[in-house]
Coordinates of C-alpha atoms in Angstrom, one line a residue:
M40 CA 0.0 0.0 0.0
N41 CA 1.2 3.5 -0.8
K42 CA 2.2 5.8 2.0
K43 CA -0.4 8.4 3.0
F44 CA 0.6 11.9 4.0
Q45 CA -0.6 15.5 4.0
I46 CA 0.1 18.3 1.5
T47 CA -1.3 21.8 1.2
I48 CA -3.1 23.0 -1.9
N49 CA -4.2 26.6 -2.0
R50 CA -3.7 26.8 1.8
K51 CA -6.0 23.8 2.4
K52 CA -4.5 20.7 3.9
V53 CA -5.4 17.5 2.0
Q54 CA -4.5 13.9 2.1
A55 CA -2.3 12.4 -0.6
F56 CA -0.7 9.1 -1.4
E57 CA 2.8 8.3 -2.5
G58 CA 2.9 8.0 -6.3
Q59 CA 0.1 10.4 -7.0
T60 CA 0.5 13.6 -9.0
V61 CA -0.5 17.0 -7.9
F62 CA -3.2 17.0 -10.6
Q63 CA -4.7 13.7 -9.3
V64 CA -4.7 14.9 -5.7
A65 CA -6.3 18.2 -6.6
K66 CA -9.0 16.5 -8.7
K67 CA -9.8 14.1 -5.9
H68 CA -10.3 17.0 -3.5
K69 CA -12.3 19.0 -6.1
I70 CA -9.7 21.6 -6.6
E71 CA -9.8 22.7 -10.2
I72 CA -6.7 22.7 -12.4
P73 CA -7.3 23.0 -16.1
A74 CA -5.7 20.5 -18.4
F75 CA -6.0 19.4 -22.0
C76 CA -3.6 16.7 -22.7
Y77 CA -4.3 14.7 -19.4
H78 CA -6.3 11.5 -19.8
S79 CA -6.5 9.1 -16.9
D80 CA -6.1 6.1 -19.2
L81 CA -3.0 7.4 -21.0
E82 CA 0.6 8.2 -20.2
I83 CA 1.4 11.6 -18.9
K84 CA 2.9 13.8 -21.6
S85 CA 2.8 17.4 -20.2
N86 CA 2.3 18.8 -23.7
C87 CA -0.3 21.5 -23.1
R88 CA 1.3 23.2 -20.2
I89 CA -2.1 24.5 -19.0
C90 CA -2.0 22.6 -15.7
L91 CA 0.9 24.7 -14.3
V92 CA 1.2 25.2 -10.5
K93 CA 3.5 26.9 -8.1
I94 CA 5.3 24.7 -5.6
K95 CA 6.9 26.4 -2.6
G96 CA 10.7 26.2 -2.8
I97 CA 10.8 25.7 -6.6
T98 CA 11.4 28.8 -8.8
D99 CA 9.9 27.5 -12.0
L100 CA 6.2 26.6 -12.5
Q101 CA 5.6 22.9 -12.6
T102 CA 3.1 20.8 -14.6
S103 CA 0.7 19.3 -12.1
C104 CA -0.1 16.3 -14.3
S105 CA 3.6 15.1 -14.1
T106 CA 4.7 16.3 -10.7
K107 CA 4.6 13.7 -8.0
V108 CA 3.4 14.8 -4.6
E109 CA 5.8 14.7 -1.6
P110 CA 5.0 15.0 2.1
G111 CA 4.6 18.6 3.3
M112 CA 4.4 20.0 -0.2
E113 CA 2.8 23.4 -0.5
I114 CA 1.1 24.1 -3.8
M115 CA -0.7 27.1 -5.3
T116 CA -3.0 26.6 -8.3
D117 CA -4.0 30.2 -9.1
T118 CA -1.6 33.1 -8.8
P119 CA -1.1 36.0 -11.2
R120 CA 2.1 34.3 -12.5
I121 CA 0.2 31.0 -13.2
R122 CA -2.7 32.9 -14.9
R123 CA -0.3 34.8 -17.1
A124 CA 1.6 31.6 -18.1
R125 CA -1.7 29.7 -18.8
R126 CA -2.9 32.6 -20.9
I127 CA 0.3 32.6 -23.0
N128 CA 0.2 28.8 -23.4
L129 CA -3.5 28.9 -24.3
E130 CA -2.8 31.7 -26.9
L131 CA -0.1 29.5 -28.4
I132 CA -2.5 26.5 -28.5
F133 CA -5.0 28.7 -30.3
A134 CA -2.3 29.9 -32.7
Q135 CA -1.9 26.3 -33.8
H136 CA -5.6 25.5 -33.9
F137 CA -7.7 26.7 -36.8
E138 CA -10.7 28.4 -35.2
E139 CA -14.1 27.5 -36.5
C140 CA -15.8 27.4 -33.2
S141 CA -19.2 28.6 -34.5
D142 CA -19.8 25.5 -36.6
C143 CA -17.7 23.0 -34.6
V144 CA -19.6 20.0 -33.1
W145 CA -17.7 20.4 -29.9
E146 CA -18.4 24.1 -29.4
A147 CA -20.7 23.8 -26.3
R148 CA -18.4 21.1 -24.7
C149 CA -15.0 22.4 -25.9
Q150 CA -12.6 22.6 -22.9
L151 CA -10.3 24.8 -25.0
L152 CA -13.0 27.4 -25.8
N153 CA -14.5 27.3 -22.3
L154 CA -11.1 28.0 -20.7
A155 CA -10.5 30.8 -23.3
K156 CA -13.9 32.4 -22.4
K157 CA -13.2 32.0 -18.7
Q158 CA -9.8 33.8 -19.2
R159 CA -11.4 36.4 -21.4
L160 CA -8.8 35.4 -24.0
K161 CA -8.8 36.8 -27.5
T162 CA -8.6 33.5 -29.4
N163 CA -7.6 35.0 -32.7
R164 CA -4.6 37.1 -31.5
F165 CA -2.4 35.2 -33.8
I166 CA -3.1 34.2 -37.4
D167 CA -4.5 30.7 -37.9
R168 CA -1.4 29.0 -39.1
K169 CA -3.1 25.7 -39.6
K170 CA -6.1 26.9 -41.7
D171 CA -4.9 25.1 -44.9
F172 CA -3.9 21.8 -43.2
P173 CA -5.6 18.8 -44.6
V174 CA -8.3 16.6 -43.3
Y175 CA -7.4 12.8 -43.3
R176 CA -10.1 10.2 -43.8
F177 CA -9.3 6.7 -42.6
G178 CA -12.3 4.7 -43.9
K179 CA -15.9 5.8 -43.2
S180 CA -15.7 6.3 -39.4
L181 CA -12.3 8.0 -38.7
I182 CA -11.7 11.5 -39.7
F183 CA -8.7 13.5 -38.5
D184 CA -8.8 17.3 -39.2
S185 CA -5.1 18.3 -38.7
S186 CA -6.0 22.0 -38.4
K187 CA -7.8 21.2 -35.1
C188 CA -4.9 19.2 -33.6
I189 CA -3.4 20.6 -30.4
D190 CA -0.5 18.1 -30.4
C191 CA -1.5 16.3 -27.3
Y192 CA -0.7 12.9 -28.9
N193 CA -3.6 11.2 -27.1
C194 CA -5.0 9.9 -30.4
V195 CA -1.7 8.3 -31.3
E196 CA -1.4 6.6 -27.9
M197 CA -5.0 5.5 -27.8
C198 CA -4.7 3.9 -31.3
E199 CA -1.5 2.2 -30.3
K200 CA -3.1 0.9 -27.0
Q201 CA -6.0 -0.6 -28.9
G202 CA -3.9 -2.0 -31.7
V203 CA -5.7 0.1 -34.3
G204 CA -2.5 1.5 -35.9
F205 CA -4.1 4.3 -37.9
F206 CA -1.5 6.9 -36.7
P207 CA 2.2 6.5 -37.0
H208 CA 4.1 7.3 -33.7
S209 CA 5.4 10.5 -35.3
W210 CA 1.8 11.6 -35.9
P211 CA 0.6 14.4 -35.8
S212 CA 3.8 16.5 -36.0
A213 CA 5.0 14.6 -39.1
F214 CA 2.0 15.8 -41.0
S215 CA 1.5 19.2 -39.4
S216 CA 4.7 21.0 -40.2

């Protein structure tokens, strides 16, 4: 059994277990940390850099999805510095994401758009560099619009885990440059 200990998140003491990440502990205790590339069934990649947190004693912001908790750790999830870094990272994701929100099937449930609205972010600050990227069709049921890709690689890993093999391991970057 993993060792149980206490950490502090946003000045609130919470229980954690050895081997858990900051993101997992926060989620268990209903402390919101936004994330796009995290998926509980997949390997942690830390690609989106939206789940940044500040850990006392460490100068640089850390990704909560990949940072393991330690006894006595003190974590902040929402500071001016974190908000600024998240905004910049979100703007960069949008710069690599062709925006067609008004006719997207995910519009109402889009985590990316919801976070941008919450942050009052101008989603078209940068030109849509992917607007001319192709749409790939793999049979009748699998369509991959490379202009919408945020390079989280979850599709690649999920296909590999299920033995589908539609995407090469270098996907999507091999096709989106």
